[in-house]
Short mmCIF file of C-alpha atoms and ligand atoms in Angstrom, two decimals:
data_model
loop_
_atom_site.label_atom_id
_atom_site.label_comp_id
_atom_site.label_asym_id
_atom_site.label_seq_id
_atom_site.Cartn_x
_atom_site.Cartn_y
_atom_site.Cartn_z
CA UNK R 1 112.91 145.53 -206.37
CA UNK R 2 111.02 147.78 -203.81
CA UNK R 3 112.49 151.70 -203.58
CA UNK R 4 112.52 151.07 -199.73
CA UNK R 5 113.08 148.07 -197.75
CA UNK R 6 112.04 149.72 -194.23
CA UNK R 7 109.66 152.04 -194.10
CA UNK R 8 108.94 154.03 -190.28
CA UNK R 9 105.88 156.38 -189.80
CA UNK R 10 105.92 158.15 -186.39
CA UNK R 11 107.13 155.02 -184.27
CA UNK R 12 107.09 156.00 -180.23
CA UNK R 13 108.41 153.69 -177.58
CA UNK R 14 107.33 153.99 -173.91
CA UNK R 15 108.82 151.57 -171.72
CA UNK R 16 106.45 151.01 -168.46
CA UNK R 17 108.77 150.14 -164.80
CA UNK R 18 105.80 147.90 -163.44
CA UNK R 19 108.01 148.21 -160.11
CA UNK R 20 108.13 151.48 -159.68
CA UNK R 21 105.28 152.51 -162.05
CA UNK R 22 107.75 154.80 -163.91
CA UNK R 23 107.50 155.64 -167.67
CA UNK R 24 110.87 155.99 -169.76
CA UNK R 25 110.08 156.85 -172.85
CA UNK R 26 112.64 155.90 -175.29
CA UNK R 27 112.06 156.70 -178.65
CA UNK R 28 110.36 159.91 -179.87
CA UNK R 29 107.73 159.72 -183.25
CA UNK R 30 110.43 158.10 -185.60
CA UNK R 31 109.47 158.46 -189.50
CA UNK R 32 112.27 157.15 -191.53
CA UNK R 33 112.67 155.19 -195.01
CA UNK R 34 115.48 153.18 -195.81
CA UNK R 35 116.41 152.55 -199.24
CA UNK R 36 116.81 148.63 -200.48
CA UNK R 37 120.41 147.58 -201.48
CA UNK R 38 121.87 149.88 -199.11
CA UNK R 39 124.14 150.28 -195.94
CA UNK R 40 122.32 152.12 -193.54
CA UNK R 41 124.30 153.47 -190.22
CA UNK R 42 122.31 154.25 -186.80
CA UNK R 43 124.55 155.82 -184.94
CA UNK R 44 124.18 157.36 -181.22
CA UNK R 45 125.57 157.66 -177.75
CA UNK R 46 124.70 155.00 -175.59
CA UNK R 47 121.34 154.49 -174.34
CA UNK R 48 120.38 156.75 -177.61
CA UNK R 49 117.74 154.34 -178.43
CA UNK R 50 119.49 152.24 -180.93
CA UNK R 51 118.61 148.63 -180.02
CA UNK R 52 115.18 149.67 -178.97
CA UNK R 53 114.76 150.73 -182.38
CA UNK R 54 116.37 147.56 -183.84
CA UNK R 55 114.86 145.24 -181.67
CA UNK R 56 111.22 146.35 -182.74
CA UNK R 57 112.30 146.55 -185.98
CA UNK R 58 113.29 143.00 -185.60
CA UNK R 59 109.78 142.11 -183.70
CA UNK R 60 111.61 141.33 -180.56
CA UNK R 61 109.80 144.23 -178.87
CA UNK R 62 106.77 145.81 -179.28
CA UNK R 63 106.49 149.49 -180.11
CA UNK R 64 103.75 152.05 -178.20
CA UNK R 65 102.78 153.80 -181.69
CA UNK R 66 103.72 154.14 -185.33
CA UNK R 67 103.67 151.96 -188.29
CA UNK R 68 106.49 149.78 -189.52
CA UNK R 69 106.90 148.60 -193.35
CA UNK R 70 109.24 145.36 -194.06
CA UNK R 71 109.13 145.30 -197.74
CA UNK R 72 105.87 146.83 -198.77
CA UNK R 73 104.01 144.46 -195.78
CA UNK R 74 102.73 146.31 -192.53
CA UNK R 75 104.68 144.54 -189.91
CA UNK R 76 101.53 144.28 -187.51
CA UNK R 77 98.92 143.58 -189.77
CA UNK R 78 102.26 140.80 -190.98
CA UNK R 79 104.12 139.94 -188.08
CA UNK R 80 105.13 136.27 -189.46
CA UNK R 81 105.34 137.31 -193.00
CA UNK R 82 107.62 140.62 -192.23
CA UNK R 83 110.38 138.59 -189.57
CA UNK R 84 111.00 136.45 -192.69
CA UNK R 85 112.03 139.16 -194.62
CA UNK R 86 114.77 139.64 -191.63
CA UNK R 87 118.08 138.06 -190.72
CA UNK R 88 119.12 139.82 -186.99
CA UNK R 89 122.11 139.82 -185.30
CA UNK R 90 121.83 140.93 -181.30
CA UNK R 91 124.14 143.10 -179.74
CA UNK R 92 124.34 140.37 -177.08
CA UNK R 93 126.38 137.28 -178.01
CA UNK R 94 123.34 134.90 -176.97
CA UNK R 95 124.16 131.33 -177.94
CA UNK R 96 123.44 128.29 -176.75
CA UNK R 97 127.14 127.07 -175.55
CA UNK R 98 126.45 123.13 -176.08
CA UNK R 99 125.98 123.60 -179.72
CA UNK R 100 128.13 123.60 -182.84
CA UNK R 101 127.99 126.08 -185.34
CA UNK R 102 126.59 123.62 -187.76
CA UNK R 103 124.11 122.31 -185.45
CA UNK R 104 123.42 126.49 -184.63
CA UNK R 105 122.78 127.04 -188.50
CA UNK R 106 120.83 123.71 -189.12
CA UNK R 107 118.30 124.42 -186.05
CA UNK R 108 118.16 127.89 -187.46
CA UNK R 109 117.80 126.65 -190.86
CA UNK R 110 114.29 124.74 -189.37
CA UNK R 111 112.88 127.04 -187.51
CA UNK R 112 112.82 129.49 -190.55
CA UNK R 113 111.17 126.26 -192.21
CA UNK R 114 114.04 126.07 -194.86
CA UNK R 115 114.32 122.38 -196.79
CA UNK R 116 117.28 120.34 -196.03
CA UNK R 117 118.22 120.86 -199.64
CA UNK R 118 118.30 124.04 -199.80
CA UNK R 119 120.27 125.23 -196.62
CA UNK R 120 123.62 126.07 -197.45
CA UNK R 121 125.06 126.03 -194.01
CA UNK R 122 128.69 124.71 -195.32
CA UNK R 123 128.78 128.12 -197.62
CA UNK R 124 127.48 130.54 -195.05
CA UNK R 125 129.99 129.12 -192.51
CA UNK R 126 132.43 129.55 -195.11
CA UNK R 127 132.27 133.28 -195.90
CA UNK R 128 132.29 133.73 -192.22
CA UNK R 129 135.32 131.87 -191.54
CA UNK R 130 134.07 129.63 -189.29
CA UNK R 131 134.64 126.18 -191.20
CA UNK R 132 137.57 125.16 -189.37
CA UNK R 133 135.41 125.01 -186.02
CA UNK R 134 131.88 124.16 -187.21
CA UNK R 135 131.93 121.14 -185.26
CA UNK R 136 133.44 122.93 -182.27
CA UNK R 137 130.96 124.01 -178.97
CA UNK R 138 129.76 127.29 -178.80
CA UNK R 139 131.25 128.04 -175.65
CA UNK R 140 134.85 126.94 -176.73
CA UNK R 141 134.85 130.08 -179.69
CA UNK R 142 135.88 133.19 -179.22
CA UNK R 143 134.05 136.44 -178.85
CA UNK R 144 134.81 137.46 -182.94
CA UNK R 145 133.49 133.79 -183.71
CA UNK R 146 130.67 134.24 -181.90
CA UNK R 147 129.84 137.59 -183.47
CA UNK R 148 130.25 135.57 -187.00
CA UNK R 149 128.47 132.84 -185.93
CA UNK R 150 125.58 135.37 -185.05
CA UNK R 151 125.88 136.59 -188.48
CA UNK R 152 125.43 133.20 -189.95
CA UNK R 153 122.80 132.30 -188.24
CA UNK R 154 120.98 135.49 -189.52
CA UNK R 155 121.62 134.85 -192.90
CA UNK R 156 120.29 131.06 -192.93
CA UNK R 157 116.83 131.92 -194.42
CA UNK R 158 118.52 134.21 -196.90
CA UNK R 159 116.35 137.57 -195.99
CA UNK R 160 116.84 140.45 -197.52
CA UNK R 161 117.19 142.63 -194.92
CA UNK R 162 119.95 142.15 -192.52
CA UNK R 163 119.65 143.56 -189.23
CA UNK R 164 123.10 144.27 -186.73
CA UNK R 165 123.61 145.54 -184.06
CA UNK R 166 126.98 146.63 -183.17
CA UNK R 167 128.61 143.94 -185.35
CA UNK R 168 132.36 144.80 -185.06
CA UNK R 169 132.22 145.43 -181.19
CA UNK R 170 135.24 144.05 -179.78
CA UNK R 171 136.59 142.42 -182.67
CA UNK R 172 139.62 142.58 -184.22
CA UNK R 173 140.78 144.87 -187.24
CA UNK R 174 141.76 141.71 -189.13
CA UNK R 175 138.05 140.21 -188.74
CA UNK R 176 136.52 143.68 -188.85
CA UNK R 177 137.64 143.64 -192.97
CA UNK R 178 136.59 140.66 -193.42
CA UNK R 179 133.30 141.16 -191.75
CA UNK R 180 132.69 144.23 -193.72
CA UNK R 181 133.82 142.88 -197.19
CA UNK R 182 131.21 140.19 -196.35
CA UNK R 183 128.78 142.97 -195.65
CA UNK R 184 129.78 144.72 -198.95
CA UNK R 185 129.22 141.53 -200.84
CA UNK R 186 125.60 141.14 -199.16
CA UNK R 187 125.00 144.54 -200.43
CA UNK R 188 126.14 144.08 -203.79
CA UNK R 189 123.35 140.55 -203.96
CA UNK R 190 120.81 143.02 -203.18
CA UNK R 191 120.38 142.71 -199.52
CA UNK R 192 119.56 145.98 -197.37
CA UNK R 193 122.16 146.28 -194.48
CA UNK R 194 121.09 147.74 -191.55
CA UNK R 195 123.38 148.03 -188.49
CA UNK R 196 124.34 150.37 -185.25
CA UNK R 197 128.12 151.11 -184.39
CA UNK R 198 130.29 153.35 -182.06
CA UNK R 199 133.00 153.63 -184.81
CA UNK R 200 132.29 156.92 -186.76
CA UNK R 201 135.33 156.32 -189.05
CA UNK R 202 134.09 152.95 -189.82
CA UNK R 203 130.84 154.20 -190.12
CA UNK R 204 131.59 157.18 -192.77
CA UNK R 205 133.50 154.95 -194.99
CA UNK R 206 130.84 151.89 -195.28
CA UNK R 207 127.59 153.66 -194.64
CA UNK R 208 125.68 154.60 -198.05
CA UNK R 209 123.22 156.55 -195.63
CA UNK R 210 123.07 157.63 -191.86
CA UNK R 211 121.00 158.56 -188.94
CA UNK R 212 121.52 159.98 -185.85
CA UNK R 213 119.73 159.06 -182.46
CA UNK R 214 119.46 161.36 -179.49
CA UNK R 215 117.67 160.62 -176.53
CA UNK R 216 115.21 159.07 -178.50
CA UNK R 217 114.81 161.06 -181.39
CA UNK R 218 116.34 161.53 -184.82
CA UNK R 219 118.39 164.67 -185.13
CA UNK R 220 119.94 163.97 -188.15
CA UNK R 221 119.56 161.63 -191.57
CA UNK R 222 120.53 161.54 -194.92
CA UNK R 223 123.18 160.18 -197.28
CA UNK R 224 126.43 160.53 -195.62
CA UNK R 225 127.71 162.36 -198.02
CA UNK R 226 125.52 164.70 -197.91
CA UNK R 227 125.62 165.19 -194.11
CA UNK R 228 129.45 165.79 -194.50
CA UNK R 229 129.22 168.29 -197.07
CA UNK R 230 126.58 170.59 -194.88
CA UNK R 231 129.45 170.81 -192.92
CA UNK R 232 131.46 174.10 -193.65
CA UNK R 233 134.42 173.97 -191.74
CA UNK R 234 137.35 173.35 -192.85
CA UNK R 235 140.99 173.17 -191.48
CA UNK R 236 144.40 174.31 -193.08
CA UNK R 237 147.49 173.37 -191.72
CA UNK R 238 150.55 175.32 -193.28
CA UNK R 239 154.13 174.35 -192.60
CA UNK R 240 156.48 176.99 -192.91
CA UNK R 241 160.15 177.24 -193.35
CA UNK R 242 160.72 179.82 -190.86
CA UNK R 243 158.95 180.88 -187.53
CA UNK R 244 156.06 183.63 -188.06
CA UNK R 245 157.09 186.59 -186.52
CA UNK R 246 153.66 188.60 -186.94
CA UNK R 247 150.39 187.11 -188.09
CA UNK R 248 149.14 188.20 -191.40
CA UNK R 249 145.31 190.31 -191.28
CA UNK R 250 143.26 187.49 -192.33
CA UNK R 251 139.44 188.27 -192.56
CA UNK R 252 137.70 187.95 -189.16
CA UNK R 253 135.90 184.47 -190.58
CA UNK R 254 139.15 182.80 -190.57
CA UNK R 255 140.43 182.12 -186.81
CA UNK R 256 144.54 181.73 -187.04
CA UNK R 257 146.47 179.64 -184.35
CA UNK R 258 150.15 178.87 -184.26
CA UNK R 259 150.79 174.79 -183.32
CA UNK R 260 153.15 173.94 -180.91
CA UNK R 261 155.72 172.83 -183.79
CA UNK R 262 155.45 176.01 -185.59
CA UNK R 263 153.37 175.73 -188.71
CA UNK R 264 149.90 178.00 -189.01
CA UNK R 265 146.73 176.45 -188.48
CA UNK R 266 143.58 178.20 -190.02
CA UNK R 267 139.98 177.06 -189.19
CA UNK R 268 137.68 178.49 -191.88
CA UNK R 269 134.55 178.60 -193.55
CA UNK R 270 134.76 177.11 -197.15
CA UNK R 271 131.80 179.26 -198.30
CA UNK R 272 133.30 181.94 -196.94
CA UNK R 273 136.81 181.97 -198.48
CA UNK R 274 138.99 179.50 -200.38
CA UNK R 275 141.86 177.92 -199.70
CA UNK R 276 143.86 179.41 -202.51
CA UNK R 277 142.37 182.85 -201.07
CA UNK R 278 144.40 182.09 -197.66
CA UNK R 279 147.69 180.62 -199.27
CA UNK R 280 147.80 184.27 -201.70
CA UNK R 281 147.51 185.90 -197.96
CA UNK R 282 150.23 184.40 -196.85
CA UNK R 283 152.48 184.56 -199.52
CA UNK R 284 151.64 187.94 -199.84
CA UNK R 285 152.78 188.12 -196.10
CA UNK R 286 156.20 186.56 -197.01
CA UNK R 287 155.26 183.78 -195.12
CA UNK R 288 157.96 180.97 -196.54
CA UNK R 289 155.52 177.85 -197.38
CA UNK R 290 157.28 174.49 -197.09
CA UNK R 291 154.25 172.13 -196.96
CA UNK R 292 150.17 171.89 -196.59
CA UNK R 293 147.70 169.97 -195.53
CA UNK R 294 144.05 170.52 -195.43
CA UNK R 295 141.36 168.65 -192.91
CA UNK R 296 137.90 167.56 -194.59
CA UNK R 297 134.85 167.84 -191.94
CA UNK R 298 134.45 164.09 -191.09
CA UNK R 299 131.43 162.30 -189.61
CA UNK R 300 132.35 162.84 -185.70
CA UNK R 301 132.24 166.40 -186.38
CA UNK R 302 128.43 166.04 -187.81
CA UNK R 303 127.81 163.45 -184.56
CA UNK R 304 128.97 166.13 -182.47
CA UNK R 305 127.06 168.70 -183.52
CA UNK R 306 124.16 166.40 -183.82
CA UNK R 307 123.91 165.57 -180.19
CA UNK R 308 124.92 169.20 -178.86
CA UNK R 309 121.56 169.78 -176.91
N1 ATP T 1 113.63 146.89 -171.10
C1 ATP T 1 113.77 148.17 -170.76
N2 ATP T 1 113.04 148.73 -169.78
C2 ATP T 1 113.17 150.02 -169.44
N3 ATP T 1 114.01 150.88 -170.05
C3 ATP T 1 114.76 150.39 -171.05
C4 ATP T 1 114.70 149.01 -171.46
N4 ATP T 1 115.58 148.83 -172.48
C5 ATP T 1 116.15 150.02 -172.70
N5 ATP T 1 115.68 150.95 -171.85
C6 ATP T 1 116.05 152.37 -171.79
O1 ATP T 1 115.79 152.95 -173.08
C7 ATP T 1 116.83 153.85 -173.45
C8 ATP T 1 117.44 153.40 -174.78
O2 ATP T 1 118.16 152.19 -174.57
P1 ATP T 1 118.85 151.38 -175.78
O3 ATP T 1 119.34 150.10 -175.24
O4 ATP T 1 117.88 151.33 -176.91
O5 ATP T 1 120.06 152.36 -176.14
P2 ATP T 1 121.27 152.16 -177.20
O6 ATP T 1 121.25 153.36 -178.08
O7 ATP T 1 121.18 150.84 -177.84
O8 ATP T 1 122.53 152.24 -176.25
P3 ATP T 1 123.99 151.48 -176.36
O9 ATP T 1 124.82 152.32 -177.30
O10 ATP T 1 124.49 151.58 -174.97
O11 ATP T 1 123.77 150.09 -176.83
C9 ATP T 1 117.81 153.86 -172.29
O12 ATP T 1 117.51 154.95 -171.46
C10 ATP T 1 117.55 152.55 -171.57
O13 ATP T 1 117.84 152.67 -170.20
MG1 MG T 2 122.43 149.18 -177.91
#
């Protein structure tokens, strides 16, 4: 298997308003790798630059400079070979209303040039749940069916890159598992996910790796782990049996603030000073400790700071 499945060198994007003759330029000198057989999160605020990104990724638009690798082949000197490497899901629910999923995946299934005997539309509509309706219109499904019947239609030509954008937008919590457990099983057959979401949470537990798009250029990108652990704050929440009546000295690293239901909330550096260091304070205080809890930094934090200007 190839180390990396996408490979960006300095990719720019310039879009030209023939109207007004304006220039907007929407993605800044991208260099990225993404590694194969992984889950790979582009996050952003809106009009970041995400499904610019995607969609040239995906060939659907062209870029104004840089190179683009889709499995070792140079997607300009390869246009036809490197789109078959790629199943992509839109962010817009574009369908054609008067068709059935079946008839979706089939058509699909040719225009990728796949043989009759070898498209498995009755498993892929399977795994997405959509067997119960694959004889049903388009236009009589609802939005989540659409989104899976999207999916499916990516996946008819069995790439190994699969591209989605905003995939559990609007959908249900119920769906969104099984959407994701579908994505985790692509994963484990090898395939390199690649997707853009709004949902952090979501995003920090399923994401093996994670960028972050400002204004058109990447501010941050890594393993998520790793971008969580550069964070250093940390939170302590202490619940105490009786009302503090004076604040203990802690160092001036630590900022102390009493909650509105009582218990001691300490923001801290973990470098700095230890949680154990901070409960010994208080105890040595006499502060009475009935419970505590503790905050990990979590991905909105990182987000946040990302896109500070
Ligand atoms: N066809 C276009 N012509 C001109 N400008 C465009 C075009 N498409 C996108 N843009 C601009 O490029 C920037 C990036 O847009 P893009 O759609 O890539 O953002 P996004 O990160 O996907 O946002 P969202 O989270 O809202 O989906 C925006 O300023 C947008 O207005
Ligand atoms: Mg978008």
């Amino acid at each position: 298997m190839l180390n990396y499945a996408l490979e960006l060198t300095g990719v720019s994007k310039v879009y030209n308003n023939h109207i007004n003759k304006k220039k907007k330029r929407a993605l800044h000198s991208l260099s990225l790798s993404i590694p194969s057989g992984s889950i790979f999160g582009l996050l952003g605020p809106n009009g970041a630059g995400k499904s610019t990104l995607i969609n040239i990724i995906a060939g659907l638009t062209n870029k104004s400079s840089g190179i683009i690798s889709i499995c070792g082949y140079d997607q300009q000197l390869y246009p036809e070979k490197s789109r078959t490497f790629l199943g992509v899901v839109p962010q817009e629910l574009n369908l054609d209303p008067f068709l059935s999923p079946r008839e979706a995946l089939e058509i699909q299934a040719g225009l990728f040039g796949v043989r009759k005997r070898e498209r498995e539309t009755t498993k892929i509509l399977e795994k997405v749940g959509l067997s119960d309706v694959k004889n049903a219109y388009a236009r009589s499904l609802s939005g989540g069916m659409r989104r899976r019947l999207l999916i499916a239609k990516a996946l008819v030509h069995d790439p190994p890159i699969l591209i989605l954008d905003e995939p559990t937008a609007g959908v249900d919590i119920e769906l969104r598992e099984m959407l994701w457990n579908y994505i985790f099983e692509l994963r484990s057959s090898g395939k390199t996910i690649i997707l853009t979401t709004h949902y952090l949470e979501e995003a920090q537990k399923m994401c093996d790796r994670i960028a972050i798009l400002n204004k058109g250029s990447l501010v941050e990108f890594g393993k998520t782990k790793t971008l969580l652990h550069r964070l250093k704050n940390k939170i302590l929440i202490i619940h105490l049996n009786k009302k503090i009546v004076q604040m203990p000295n802690f160092p001036t690293t630590v900022i102390p603030k009493i909650k509105s239901d009582g218990s001691l909330e300490l923001s801290f550096d973990r470098t700095v000073i230890s949680t154990e260091k901070l409960i010994d304070i208080c105890r040595d205080n006499h502060l009475s400790i009935k419970d505590i809890t503790t905050c990990e930094p979590v991905l909105e934090d990182v987000f946040k700071l990302a896109i500070k200007d």
